[in-house]
PDB file of C-alpha atoms in Angstrom:
ATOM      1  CA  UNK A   1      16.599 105.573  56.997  1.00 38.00           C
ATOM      2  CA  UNK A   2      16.993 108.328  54.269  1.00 35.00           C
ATOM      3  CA  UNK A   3      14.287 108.433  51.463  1.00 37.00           C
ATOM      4  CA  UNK A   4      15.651 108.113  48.042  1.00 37.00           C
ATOM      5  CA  UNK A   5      13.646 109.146  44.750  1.00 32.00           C
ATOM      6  CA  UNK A   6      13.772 107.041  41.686  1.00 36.00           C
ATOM      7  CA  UNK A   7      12.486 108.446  37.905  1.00 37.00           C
ATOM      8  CA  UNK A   8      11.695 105.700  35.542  1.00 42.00           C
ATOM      9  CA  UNK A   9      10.104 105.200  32.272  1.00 39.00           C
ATOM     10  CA  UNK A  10       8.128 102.659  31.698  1.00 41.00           C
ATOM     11  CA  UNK A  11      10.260 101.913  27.853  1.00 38.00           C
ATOM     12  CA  UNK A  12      13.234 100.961  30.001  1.00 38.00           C
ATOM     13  CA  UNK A  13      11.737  98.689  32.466  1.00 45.00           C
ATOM     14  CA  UNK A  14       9.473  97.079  28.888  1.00 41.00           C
ATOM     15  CA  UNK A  15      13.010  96.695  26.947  1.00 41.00           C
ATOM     16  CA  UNK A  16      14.538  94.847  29.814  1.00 42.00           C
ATOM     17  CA  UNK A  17      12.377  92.156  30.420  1.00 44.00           C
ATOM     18  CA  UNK A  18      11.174  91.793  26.566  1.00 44.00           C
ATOM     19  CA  UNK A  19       7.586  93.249  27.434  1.00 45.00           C
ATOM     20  CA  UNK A  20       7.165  96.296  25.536  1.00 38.00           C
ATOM     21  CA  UNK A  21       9.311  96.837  22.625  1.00 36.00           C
ATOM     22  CA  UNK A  22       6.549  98.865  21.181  1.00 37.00           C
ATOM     23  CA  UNK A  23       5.849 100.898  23.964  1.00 34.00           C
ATOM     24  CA  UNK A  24       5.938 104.723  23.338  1.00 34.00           C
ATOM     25  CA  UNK A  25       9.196 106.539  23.549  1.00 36.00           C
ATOM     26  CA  UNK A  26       7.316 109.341  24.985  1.00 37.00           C
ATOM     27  CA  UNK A  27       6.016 107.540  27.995  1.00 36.00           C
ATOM     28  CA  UNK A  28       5.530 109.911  30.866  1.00 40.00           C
ATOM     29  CA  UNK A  29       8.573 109.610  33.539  1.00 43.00           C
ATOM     30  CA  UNK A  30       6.802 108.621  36.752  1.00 40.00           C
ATOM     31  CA  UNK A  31       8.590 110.026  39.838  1.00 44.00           C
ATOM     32  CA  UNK A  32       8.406 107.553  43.001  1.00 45.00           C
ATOM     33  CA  UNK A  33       9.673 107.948  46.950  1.00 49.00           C
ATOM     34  CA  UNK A  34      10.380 104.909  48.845  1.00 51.00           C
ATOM     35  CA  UNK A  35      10.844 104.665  52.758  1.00 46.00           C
ATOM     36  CA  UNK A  36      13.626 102.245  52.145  1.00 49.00           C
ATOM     37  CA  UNK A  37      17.744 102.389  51.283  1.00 59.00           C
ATOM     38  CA  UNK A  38      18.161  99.870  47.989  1.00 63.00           C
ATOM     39  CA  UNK A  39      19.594  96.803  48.629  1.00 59.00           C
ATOM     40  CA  UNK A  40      23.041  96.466  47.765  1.00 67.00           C
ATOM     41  CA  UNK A  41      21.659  94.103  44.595  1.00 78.00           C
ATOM     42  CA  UNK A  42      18.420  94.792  43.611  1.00 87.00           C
ATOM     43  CA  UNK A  43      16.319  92.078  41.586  1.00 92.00           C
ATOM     44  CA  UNK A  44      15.949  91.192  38.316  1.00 90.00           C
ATOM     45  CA  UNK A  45      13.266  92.466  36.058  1.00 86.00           C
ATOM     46  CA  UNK A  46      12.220  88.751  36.040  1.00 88.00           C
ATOM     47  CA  UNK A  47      12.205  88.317  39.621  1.00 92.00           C
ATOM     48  CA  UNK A  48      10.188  91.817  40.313  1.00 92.00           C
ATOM     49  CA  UNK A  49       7.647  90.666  37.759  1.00 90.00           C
ATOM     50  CA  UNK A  50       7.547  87.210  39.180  1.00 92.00           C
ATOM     51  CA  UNK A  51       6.655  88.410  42.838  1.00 95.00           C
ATOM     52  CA  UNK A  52       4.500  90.921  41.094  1.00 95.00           C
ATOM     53  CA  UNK A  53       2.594  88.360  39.793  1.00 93.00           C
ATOM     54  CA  UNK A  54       2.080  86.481  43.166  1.00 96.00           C
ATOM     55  CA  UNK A  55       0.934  89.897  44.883  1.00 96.00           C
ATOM     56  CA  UNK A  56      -1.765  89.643  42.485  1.00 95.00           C
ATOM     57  CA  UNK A  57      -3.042  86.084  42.856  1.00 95.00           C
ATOM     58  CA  UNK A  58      -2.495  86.751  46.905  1.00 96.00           C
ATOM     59  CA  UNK A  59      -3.900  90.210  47.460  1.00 96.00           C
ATOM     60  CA  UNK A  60      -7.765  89.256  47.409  1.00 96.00           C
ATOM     61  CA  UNK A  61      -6.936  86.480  49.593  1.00 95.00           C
ATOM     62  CA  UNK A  62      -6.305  88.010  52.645  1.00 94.00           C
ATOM     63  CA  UNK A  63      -9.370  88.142  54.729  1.00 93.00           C
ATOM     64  CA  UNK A  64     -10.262  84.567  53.817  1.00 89.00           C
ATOM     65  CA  UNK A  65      -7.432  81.845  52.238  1.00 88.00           C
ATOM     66  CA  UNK A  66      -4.404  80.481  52.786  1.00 86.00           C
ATOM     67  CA  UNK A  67      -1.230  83.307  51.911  1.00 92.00           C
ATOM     68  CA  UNK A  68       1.083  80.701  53.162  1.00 93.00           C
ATOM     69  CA  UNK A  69       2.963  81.446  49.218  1.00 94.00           C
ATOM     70  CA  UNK A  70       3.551  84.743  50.804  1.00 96.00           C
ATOM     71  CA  UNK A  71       4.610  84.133  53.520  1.00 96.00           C
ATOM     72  CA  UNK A  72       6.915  81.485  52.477  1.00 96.00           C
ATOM     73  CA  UNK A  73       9.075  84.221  50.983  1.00 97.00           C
ATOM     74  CA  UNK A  74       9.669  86.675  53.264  1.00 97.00           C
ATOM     75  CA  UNK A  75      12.785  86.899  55.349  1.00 97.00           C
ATOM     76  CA  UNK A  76      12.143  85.809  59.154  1.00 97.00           C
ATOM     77  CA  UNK A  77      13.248  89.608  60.094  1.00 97.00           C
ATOM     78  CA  UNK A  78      10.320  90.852  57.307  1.00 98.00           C
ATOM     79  CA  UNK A  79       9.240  94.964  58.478  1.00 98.00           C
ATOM     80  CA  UNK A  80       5.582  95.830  57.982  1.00 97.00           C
ATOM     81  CA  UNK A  81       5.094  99.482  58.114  1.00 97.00           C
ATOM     82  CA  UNK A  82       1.441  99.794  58.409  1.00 95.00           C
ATOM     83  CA  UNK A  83       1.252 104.047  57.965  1.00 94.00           C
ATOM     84  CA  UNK A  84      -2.596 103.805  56.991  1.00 90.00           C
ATOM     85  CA  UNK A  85      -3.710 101.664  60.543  1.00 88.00           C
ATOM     86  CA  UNK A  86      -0.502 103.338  62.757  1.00 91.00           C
ATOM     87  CA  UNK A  87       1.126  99.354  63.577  1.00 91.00           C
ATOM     88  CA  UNK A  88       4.698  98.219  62.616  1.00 96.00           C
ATOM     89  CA  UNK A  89       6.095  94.624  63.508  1.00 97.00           C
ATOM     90  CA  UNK A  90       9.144  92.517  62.734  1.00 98.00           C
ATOM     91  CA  UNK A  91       9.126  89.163  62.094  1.00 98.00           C
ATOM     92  CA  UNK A  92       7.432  86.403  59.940  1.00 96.00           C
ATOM     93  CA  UNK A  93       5.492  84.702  62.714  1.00 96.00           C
ATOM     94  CA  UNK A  94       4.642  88.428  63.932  1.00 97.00           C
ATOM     95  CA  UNK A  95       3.289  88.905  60.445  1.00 96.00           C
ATOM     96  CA  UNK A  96       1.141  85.583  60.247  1.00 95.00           C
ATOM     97  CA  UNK A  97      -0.106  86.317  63.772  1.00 95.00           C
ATOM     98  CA  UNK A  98      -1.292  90.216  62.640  1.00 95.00           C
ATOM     99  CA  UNK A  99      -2.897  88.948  59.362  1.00 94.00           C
ATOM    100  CA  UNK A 100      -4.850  86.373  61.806  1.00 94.00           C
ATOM    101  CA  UNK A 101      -5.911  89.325  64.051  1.00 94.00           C
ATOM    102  CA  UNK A 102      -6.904  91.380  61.526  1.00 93.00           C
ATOM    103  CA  UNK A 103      -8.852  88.543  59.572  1.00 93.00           C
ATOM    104  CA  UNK A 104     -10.765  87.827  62.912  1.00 93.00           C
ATOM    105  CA  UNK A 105     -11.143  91.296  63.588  1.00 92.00           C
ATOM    106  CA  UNK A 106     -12.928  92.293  60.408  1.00 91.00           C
ATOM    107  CA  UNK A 107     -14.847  89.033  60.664  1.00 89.00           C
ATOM    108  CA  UNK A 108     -16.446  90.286  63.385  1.00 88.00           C
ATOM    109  CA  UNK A 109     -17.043  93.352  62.348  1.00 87.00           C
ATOM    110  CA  UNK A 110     -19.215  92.990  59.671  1.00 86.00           C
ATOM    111  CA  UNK A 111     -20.892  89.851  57.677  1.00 84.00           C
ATOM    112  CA  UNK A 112     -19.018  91.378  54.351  1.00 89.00           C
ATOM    113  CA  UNK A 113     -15.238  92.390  53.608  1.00 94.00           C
ATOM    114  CA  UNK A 114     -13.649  91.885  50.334  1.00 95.00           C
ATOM    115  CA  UNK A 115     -10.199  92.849  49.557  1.00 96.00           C
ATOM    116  CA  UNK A 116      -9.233  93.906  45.565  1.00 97.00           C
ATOM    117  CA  UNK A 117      -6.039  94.056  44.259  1.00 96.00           C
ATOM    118  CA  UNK A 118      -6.170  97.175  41.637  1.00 96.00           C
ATOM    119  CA  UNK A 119      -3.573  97.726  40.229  1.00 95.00           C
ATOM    120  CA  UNK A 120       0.634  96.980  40.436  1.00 95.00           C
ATOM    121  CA  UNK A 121       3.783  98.983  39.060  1.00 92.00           C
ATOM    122  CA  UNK A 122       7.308  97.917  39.174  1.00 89.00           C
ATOM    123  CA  UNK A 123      10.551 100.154  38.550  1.00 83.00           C
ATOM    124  CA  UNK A 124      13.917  99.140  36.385  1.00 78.00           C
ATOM    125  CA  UNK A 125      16.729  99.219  38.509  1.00 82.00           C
ATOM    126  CA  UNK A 126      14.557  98.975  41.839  1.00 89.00           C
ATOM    127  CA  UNK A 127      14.478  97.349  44.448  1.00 94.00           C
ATOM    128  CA  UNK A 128      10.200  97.872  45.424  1.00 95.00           C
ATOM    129  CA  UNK A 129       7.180  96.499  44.020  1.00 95.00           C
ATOM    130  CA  UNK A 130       3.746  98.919  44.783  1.00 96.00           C
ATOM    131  CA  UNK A 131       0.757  97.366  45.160  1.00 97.00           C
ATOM    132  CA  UNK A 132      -2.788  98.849  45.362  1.00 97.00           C
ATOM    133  CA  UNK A 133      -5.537  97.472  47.003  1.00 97.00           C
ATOM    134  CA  UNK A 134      -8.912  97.876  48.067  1.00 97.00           C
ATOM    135  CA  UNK A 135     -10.831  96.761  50.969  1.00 96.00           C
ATOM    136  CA  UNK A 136     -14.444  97.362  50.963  1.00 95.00           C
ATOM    137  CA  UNK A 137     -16.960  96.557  54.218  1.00 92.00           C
ATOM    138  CA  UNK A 138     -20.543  96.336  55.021  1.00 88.00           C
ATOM    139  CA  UNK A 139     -21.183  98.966  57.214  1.00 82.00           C
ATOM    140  CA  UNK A 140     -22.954  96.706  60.271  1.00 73.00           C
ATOM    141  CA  UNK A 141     -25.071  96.765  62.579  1.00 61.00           C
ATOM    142  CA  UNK A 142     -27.854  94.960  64.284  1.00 53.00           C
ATOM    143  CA  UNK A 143     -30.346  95.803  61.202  1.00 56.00           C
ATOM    144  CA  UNK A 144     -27.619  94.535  58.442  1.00 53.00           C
ATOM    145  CA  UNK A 145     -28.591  90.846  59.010  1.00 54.00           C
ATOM    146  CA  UNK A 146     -32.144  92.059  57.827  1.00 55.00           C
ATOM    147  CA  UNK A 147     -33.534  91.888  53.975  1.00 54.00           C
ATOM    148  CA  UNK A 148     -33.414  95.474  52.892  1.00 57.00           C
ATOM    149  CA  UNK A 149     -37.204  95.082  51.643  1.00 51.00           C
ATOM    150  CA  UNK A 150     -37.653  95.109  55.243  1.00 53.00           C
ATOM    151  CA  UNK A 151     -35.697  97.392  57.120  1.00 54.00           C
ATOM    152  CA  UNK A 152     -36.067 100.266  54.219  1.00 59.00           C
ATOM    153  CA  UNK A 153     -32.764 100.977  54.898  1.00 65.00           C
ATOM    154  CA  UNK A 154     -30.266 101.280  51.867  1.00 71.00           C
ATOM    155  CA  UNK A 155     -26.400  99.238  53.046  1.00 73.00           C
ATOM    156  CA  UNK A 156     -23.289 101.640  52.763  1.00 84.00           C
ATOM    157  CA  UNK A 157     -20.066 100.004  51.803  1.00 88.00           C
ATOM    158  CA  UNK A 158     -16.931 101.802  53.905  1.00 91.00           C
ATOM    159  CA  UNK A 159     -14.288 101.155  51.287  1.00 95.00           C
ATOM    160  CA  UNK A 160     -10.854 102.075  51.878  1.00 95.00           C
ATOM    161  CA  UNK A 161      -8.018 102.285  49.530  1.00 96.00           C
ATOM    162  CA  UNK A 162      -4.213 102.042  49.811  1.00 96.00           C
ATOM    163  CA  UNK A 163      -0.863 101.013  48.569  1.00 97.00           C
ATOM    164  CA  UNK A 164       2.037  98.433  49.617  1.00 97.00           C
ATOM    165  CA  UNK A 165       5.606  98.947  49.087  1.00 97.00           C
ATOM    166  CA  UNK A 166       7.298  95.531  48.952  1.00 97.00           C
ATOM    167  CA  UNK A 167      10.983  95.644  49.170  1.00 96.00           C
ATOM    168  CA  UNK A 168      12.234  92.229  48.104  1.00 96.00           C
ATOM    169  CA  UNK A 169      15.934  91.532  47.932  1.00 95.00           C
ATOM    170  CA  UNK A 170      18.249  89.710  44.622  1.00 94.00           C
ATOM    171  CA  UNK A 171      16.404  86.407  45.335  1.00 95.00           C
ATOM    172  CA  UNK A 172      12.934  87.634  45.788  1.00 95.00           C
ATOM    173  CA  UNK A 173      12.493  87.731  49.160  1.00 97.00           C
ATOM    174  CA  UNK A 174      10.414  90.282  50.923  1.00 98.00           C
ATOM    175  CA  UNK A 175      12.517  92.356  53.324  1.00 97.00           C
ATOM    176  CA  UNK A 176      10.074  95.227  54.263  1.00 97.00           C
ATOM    177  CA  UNK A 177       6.483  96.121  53.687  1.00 97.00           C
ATOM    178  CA  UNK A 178       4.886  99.821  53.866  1.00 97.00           C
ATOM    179  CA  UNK A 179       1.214 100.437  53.566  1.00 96.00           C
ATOM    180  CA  UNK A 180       0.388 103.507  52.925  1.00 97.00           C
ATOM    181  CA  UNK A 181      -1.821 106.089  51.032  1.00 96.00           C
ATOM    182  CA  UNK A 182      -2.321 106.032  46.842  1.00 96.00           C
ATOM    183  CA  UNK A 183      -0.541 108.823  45.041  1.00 95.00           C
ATOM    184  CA  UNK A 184      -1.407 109.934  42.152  1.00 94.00           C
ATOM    185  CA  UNK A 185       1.882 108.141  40.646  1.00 91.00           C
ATOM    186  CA  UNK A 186       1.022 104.924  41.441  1.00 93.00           C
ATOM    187  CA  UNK A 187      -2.089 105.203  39.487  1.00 93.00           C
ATOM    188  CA  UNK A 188      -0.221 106.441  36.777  1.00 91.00           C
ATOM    189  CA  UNK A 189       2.691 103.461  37.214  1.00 90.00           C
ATOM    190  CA  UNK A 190      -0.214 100.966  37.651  1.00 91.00           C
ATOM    191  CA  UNK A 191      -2.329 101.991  34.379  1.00 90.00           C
ATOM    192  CA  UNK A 192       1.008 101.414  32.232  1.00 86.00           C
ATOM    193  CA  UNK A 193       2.087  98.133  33.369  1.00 87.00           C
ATOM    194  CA  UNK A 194      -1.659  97.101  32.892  1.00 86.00           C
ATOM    195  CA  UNK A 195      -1.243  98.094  29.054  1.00 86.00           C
ATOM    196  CA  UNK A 196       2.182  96.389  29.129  1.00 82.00           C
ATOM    197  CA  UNK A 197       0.464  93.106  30.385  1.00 82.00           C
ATOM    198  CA  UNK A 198      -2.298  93.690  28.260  1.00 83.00           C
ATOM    199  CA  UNK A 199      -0.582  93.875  25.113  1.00 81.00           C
ATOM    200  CA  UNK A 200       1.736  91.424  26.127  1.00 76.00           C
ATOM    201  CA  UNK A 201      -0.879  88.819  26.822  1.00 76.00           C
ATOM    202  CA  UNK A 202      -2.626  89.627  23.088  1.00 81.00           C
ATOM    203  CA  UNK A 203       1.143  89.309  21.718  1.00 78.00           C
ATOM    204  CA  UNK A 204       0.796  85.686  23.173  1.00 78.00           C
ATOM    205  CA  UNK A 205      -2.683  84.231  22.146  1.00 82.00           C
ATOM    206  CA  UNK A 206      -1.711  85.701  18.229  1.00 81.00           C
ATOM    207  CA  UNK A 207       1.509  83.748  18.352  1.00 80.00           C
ATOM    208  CA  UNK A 208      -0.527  80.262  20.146  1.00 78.00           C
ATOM    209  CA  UNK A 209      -2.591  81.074  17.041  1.00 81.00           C
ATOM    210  CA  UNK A 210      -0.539  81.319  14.792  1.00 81.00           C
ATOM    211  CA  UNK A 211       1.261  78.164  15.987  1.00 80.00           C
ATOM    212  CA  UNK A 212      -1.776  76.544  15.613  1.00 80.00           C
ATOM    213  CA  UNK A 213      -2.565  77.273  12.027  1.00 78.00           C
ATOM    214  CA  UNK A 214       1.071  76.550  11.106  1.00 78.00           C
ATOM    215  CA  UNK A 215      -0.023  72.690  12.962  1.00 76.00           C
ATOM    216  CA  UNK A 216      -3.106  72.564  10.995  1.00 69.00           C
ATOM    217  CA  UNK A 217      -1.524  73.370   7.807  1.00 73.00           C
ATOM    218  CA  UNK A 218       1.148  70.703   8.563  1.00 76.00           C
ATOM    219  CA  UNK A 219      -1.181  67.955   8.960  1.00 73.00           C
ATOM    220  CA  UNK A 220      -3.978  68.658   6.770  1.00 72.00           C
ATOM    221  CA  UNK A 221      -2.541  70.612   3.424  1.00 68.00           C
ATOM    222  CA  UNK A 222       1.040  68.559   3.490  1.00 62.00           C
TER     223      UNK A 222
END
């Protein structure tokens, strides 16, 4: 399918969901490609942020929980385009089966894996959440399972890095899923939705607090 290019600011995508009415009306405009056509009705800002916020709690699962709340929402047609390990699949029970292959298979290969999620962005008017994540290994072999103070041997960590484009449709169900390499963009995206949380999240506790000292007030200087 043709590519399509999207330019969003991150002020836009802040005003619509109530996030970032102070954010700067200078933010840099953050060009992004997509391997997918837009659904005829993309998602609202509440619904992006909402998946968002599951990719999140679900990412450094992978290797080793339960990502059955994944799962649960994608369509039973779901795409993975996997451009970083060359594999594409249909299918939800084609997906559960690869992420039980690929859990086995890097069980095996070494007695450490951890996957990281590092970072998200999200796009007004899109249709595509990006994801980046991390997976770092233990570089193994038959003189890994031995205390360094014996073998003299310093570990190496293979990390790789990476990012997922998950195309979810009005309702917030995953349609498609690309993995492929980190841009430089996605940093960028991903650094100003983590100030956009951040703040937000500071905007919250100094309300709770100031809830609280209105309560106090109420039933101690009354």
């Amino acid at each position: 399918m043709a590519s399509r290019f999207a330019v969003r600011t991150r002020t836009s995508l802040a005003q619509a969901h109530g996030l970032l009415a102070n954010f700067p009306q200078n933010a840099p405009q953050i060009q992004r490609s997509f391997s997918e056509e837009k659904t005829k009705a993309t998602p609202s800002t509440a619904t992006l942020l909402k998946v968002d916020w599951l990719l999140q709690k679900i990412t450094p699962l992978v290797l080793k929980s339960n990502v059955r709340d994944f799962i649960d929402i994608c369509q039973d047609d779901v795409r993975l385009e996997d451009r970083v390990f060359s594999y594409n699949l249909t299918g939800r029970t084609a997906l559960m089966s690869h992420i039980a292959k690929v859990r086995m298979y890097y069980r095996y290969l070494s007695p450490f894996n951890k996957v990281e999620w590092i970072g998200s962005c999200v796009y007004e008017d899109e249709d595509v959440i990006v994801v980046m994540w991390r997976l770092s290994t233990l570089e193994s072999s038959f003189m890994t399972y031995f205390p360094s103070f014996v073998t003299k041997k310093k570990t190496n960590m293979i990390v790789k890095e990476g990012a997922l484009d998950v195309q979810i449709n009005e309702q917030g169900h995953v349609l498609k899923i690309v993995n492929r390499a980190i841009t430089a963009s996605d940093r960028e995206g991903a650094k100003s939705l983590a100030k956009i949380k951040e703040e937000q999240a500071e905007a919250r506790i100094r309300e709770e607090e100031k809830e609280m000292r209105k309560e106090f007030d109420r039933q101690y200087h009354s």
